[in-house]
XYZ file of C-alpha atoms in Angstrom:
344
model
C 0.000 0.000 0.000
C 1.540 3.110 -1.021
C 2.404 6.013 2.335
C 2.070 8.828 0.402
C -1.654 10.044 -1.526
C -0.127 12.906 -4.030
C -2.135 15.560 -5.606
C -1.095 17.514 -8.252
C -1.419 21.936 -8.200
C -1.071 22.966 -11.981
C -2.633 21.430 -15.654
C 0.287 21.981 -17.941
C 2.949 20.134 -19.614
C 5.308 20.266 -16.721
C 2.692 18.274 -14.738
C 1.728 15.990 -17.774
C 5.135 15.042 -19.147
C 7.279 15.047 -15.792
C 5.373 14.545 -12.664
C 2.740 12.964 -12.509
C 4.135 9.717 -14.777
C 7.340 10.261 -12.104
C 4.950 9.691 -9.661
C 3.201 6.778 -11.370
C 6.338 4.872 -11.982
C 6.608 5.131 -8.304
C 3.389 3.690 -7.355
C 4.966 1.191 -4.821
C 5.224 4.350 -2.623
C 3.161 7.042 -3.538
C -0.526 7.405 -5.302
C -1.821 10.247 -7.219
C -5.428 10.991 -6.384
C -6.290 14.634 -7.824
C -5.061 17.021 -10.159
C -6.320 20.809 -9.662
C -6.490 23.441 -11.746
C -8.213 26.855 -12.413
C -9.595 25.403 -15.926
C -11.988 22.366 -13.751
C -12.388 20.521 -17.920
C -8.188 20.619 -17.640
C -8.149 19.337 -14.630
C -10.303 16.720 -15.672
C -8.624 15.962 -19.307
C -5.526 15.520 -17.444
C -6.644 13.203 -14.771
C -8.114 11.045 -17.060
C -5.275 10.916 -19.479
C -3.192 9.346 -16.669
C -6.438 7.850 -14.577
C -6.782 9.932 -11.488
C -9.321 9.726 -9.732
C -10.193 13.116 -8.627
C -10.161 16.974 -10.284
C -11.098 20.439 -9.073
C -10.217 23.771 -9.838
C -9.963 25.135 -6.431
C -7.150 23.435 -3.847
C -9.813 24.423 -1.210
C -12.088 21.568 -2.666
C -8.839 19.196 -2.863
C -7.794 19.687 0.655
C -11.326 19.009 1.932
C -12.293 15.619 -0.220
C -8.984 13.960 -0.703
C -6.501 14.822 2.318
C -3.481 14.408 0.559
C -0.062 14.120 2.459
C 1.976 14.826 -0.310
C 1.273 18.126 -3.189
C 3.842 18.902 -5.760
C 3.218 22.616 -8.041
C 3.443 22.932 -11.364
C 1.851 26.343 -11.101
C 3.335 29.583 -12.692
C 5.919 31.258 -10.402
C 3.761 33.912 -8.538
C 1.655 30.626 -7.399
C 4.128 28.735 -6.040
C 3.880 30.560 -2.448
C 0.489 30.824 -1.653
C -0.056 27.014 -3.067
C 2.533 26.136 -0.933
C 1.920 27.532 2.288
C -1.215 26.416 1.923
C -0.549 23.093 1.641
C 1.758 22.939 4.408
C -0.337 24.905 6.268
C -3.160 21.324 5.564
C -0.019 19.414 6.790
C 1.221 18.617 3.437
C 4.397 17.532 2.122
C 5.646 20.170 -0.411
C 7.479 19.022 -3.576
C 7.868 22.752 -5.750
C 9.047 23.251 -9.168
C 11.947 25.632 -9.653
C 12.172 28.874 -8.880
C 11.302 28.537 -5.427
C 9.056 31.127 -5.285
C 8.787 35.573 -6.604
C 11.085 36.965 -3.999
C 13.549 35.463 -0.996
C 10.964 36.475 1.688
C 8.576 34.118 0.313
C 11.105 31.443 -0.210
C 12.074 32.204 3.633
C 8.411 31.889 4.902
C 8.149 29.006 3.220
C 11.169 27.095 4.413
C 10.460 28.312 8.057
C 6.764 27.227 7.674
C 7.952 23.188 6.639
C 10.810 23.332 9.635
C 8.305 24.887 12.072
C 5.462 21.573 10.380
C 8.004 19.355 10.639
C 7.541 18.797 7.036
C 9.532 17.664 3.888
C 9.699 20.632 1.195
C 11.906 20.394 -1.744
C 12.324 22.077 -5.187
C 12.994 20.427 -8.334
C 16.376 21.021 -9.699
C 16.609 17.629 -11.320
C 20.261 18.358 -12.880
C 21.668 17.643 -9.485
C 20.464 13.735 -10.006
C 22.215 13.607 -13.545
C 25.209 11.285 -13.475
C 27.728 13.301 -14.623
C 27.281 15.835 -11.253
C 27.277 12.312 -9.205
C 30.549 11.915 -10.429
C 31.605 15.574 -9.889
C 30.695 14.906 -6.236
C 32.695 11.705 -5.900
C 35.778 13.290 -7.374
C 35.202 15.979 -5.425
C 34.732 13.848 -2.056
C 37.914 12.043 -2.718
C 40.452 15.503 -3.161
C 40.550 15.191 -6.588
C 39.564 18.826 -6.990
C 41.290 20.134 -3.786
C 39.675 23.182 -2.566
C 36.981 24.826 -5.283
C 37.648 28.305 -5.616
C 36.311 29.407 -8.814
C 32.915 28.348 -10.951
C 31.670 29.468 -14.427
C 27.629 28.318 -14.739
C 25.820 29.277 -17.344
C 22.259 28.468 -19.416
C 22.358 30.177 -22.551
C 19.600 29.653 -25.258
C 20.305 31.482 -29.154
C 16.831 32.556 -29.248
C 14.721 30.586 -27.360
C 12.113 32.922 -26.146
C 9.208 31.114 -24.964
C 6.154 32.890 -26.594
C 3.533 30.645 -24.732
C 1.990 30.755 -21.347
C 3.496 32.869 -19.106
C 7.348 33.182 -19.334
C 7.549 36.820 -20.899
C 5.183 38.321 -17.831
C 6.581 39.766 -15.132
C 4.269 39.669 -12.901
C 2.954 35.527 -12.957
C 6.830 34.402 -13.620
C 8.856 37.396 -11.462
C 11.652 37.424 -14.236
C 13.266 35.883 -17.202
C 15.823 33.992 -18.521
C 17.835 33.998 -14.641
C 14.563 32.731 -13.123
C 13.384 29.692 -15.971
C 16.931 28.772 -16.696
C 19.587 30.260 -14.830
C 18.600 28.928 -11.193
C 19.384 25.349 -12.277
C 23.097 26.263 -12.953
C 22.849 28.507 -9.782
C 21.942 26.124 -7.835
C 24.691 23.130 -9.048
C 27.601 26.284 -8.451
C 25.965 26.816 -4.843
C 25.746 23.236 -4.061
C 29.779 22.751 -5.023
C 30.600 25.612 -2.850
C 27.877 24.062 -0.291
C 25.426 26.992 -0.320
C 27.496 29.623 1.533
C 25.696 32.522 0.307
C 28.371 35.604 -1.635
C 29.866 38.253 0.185
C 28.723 40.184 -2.760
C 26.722 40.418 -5.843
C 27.020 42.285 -8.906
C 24.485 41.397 -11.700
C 22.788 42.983 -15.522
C 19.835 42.502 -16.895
C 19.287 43.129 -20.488
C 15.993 42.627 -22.839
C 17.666 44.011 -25.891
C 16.655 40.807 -27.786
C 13.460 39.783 -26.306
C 11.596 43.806 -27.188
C 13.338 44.396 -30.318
C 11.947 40.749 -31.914
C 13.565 38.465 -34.136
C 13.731 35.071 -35.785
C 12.696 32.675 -32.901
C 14.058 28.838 -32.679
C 11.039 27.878 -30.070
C 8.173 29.802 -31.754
C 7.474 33.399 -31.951
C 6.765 35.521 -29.161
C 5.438 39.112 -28.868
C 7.648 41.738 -28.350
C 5.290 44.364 -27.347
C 4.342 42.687 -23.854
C 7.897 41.090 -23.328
C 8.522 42.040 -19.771
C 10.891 40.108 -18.484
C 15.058 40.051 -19.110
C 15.990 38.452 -22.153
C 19.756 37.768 -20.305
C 21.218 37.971 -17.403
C 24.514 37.724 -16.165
C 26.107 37.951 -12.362
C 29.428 37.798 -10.664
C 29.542 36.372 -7.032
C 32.287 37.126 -4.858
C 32.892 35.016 -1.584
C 35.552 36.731 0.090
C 37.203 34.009 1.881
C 37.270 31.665 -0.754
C 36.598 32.571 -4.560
C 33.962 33.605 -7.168
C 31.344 32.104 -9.325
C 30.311 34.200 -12.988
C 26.660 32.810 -13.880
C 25.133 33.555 -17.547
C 21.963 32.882 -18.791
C 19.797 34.176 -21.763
C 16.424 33.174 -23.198
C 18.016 35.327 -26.535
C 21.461 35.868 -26.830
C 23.438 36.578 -30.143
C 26.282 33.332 -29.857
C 26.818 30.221 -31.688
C 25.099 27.092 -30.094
C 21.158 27.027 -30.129
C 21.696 25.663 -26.490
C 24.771 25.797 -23.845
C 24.293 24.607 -20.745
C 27.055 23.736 -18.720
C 29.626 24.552 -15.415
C 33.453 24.644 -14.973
C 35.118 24.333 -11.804
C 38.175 25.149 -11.181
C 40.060 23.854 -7.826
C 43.436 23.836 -6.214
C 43.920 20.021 -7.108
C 42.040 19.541 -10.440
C 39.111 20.961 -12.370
C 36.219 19.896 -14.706
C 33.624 20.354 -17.226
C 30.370 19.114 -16.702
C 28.702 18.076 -19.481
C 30.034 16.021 -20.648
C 32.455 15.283 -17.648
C 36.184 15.789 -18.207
C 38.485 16.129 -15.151
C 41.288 18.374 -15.837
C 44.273 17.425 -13.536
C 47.913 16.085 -13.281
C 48.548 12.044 -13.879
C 52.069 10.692 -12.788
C 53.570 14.485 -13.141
C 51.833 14.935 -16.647
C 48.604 17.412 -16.987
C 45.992 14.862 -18.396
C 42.049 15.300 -19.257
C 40.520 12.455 -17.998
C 37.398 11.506 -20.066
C 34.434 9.530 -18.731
C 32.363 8.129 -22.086
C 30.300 5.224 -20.253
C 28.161 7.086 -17.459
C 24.974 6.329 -17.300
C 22.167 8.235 -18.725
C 19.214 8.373 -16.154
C 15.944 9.588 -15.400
C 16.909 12.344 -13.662
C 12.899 13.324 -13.454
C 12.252 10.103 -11.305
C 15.134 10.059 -9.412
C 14.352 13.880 -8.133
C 10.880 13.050 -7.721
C 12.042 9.669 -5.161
C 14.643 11.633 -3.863
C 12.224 13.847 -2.383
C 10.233 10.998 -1.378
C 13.157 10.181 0.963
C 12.788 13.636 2.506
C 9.259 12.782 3.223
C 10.146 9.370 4.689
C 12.933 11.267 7.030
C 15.833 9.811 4.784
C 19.044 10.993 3.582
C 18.606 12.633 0.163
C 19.864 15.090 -1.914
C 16.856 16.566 -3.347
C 16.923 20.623 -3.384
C 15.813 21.685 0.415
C 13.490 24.357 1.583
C 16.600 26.127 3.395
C 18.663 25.823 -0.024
C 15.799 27.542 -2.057
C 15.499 30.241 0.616
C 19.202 31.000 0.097
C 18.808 30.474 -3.528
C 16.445 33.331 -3.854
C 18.415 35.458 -1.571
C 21.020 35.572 -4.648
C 18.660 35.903 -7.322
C 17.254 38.667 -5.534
C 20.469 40.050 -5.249
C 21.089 39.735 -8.794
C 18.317 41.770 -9.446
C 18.606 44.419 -7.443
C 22.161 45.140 -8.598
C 20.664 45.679 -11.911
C 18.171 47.627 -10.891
C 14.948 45.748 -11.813
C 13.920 43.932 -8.798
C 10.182 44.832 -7.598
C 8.910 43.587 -4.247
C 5.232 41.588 -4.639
């Protein structure tokens, strides 16, 4: 009999194509019984696509007929904290998809909310179960990269403005390009310096691309109500022990449709991510050290039952409520260097 009865807060493609048949293939230990959504025929399309049981389009209605114990959110950004609190609030665990929430306050409250609950609440940043940063972790654990004191993260799309839903808003998604794509680099360069938050943060904005319009490679999107930054790019500064430089760009004028990668650079070795290459010295000789037979995973399921080991008080890895709380704390910060954060 499975521990957990999941419900699901958001009808898109995020919910249809990665969590709920996460969930399913996980059926020994969890059970999806509702999906909710403001559009109640959604709600209903989608739960029968993947037979659930139960839709609504208010979480009031979910809360009070199914009791769920576990809720992840697929919702639009500026959702993510009311859904949430709400659900711990109904003594929920929380399983959010990335960015943790609008601003850091949120992200706090909501972190404080789980801890104070006792409850499991964890984001998904599914890179961190891919097994090329397992091995960056082992190397790491064994000295191989001595002590890390520089990081270059980036998420760079050609022109891959999303023209659907609500990415180019400002007010449902909070930002651009740093909040859809750059957080899951952010969060990988944090985790290898083991979320100590920057001494200091200097970050640009620019939207040069995404007003102006322009040959799109993921559809067309309307220039005239793009809001958000098109790119962003940051510099952190940790004063005791090095720097990280984070780019990311829904439209940016460079060669590859899609880059998405880290280097690390430490006192012993360093390393690209993907794919993995350890840069270090063999027998006195520099040598790149190649890995061409890791495994290629689902990193979708294993985030999804890595948070189930948070609910079931185990160790995991999945992205915690404390690391998303710090996580926004930068991104803030990287906004209001450039001068276009706005508290909601």
């Amino acid at each position: 009999m499975p521990t957990y009865r999941a419900a699901i807060i958001g009808g898109g493609s995020i919910a249809d194509k990665n969590h709920i048949p996460a969930l399913k293939a996980l059926s020994d230990r969890v059970e999806v019984v509702a999906v909710v959504s403001r559009d109640a025929a959604k709600a209903r399309t989608l739960a029968d696509s993947h037979g659930i049981p139960h839709a609504f389009d208010q979480a009031d209605a979910l809360f009070r007929e199914c009791q769920p114990n576990v809720v992840v959110i697929c919702t639009p950004n500026k959702l993510h904290f009311p859904f949430a609190m709400q659900a711990l609030e109904n003594g929920c665990h929380v399983f959010c998809e990335k960015p943790p929430a609008i601003t850091a306050g949120q992200a706090r409250e909501m972190a404080e909310l789980a801890d104070r609950k006792g409850l499991a609440l964890g984001y998904n940043f599914q890179l961190r179960q891919t097994s090329e940063w397992q091995l960056f972790e082992r190397c790491r654990s064994e000295g191989r990269l001595g002590e890390i004191y520089h990081i270059k993260a980036r998420f760079l799309r050609r022109r891959g403005i999303p023209g659907w839903g609500y990415f180019t808003s400002k007010d449902m998604q909070g930002g651009g390009a740093l909040m859809d794509l750059g957080v899951h680099v952010l969060d990988l360069a944090l985790l290898a310096l083991d979320y100590d938050l920057p001494t200091a943060v200097l970050g640009n904005t620019f939207d040069h691309i995404g007003r102006a319009g322009g040959k799109g490679l993921m559809g067309g999107w309307n220039p005239e109500t793009f809001e958000v930054e098109d790119a962003a790019m940051a510099y952190l500064q940790y004063a005791d022990r090095g720097s990280v430089m984070l780019s990311s760009s829904f439209a940016l004028n460079t060669g590859a449709n899609i880059d998405r990668n880290l280097e690390i650079f430490g006192t012993q070795g360093g390393g690209v991510l993907f794919p993995f290459v350890l840069h270090t010295e063999v027998a006195g000789e520099l040598a790149d050290i190649h890995f061409p037979f890791l495994e290629n995973v689902d990193i979708q399921l294993k985030n999804t039952a890595a948070f189930l080991d948070a609910c079931d008080g185990k160790p995991s890895n999945v992205c915690t409520g404390e690391q998303g709380a710090r996580l926004m704390q930068v991104v803030e910060s990287i906004y209001q260097s450039a001068g276009t954060y706005q508290a909601t």
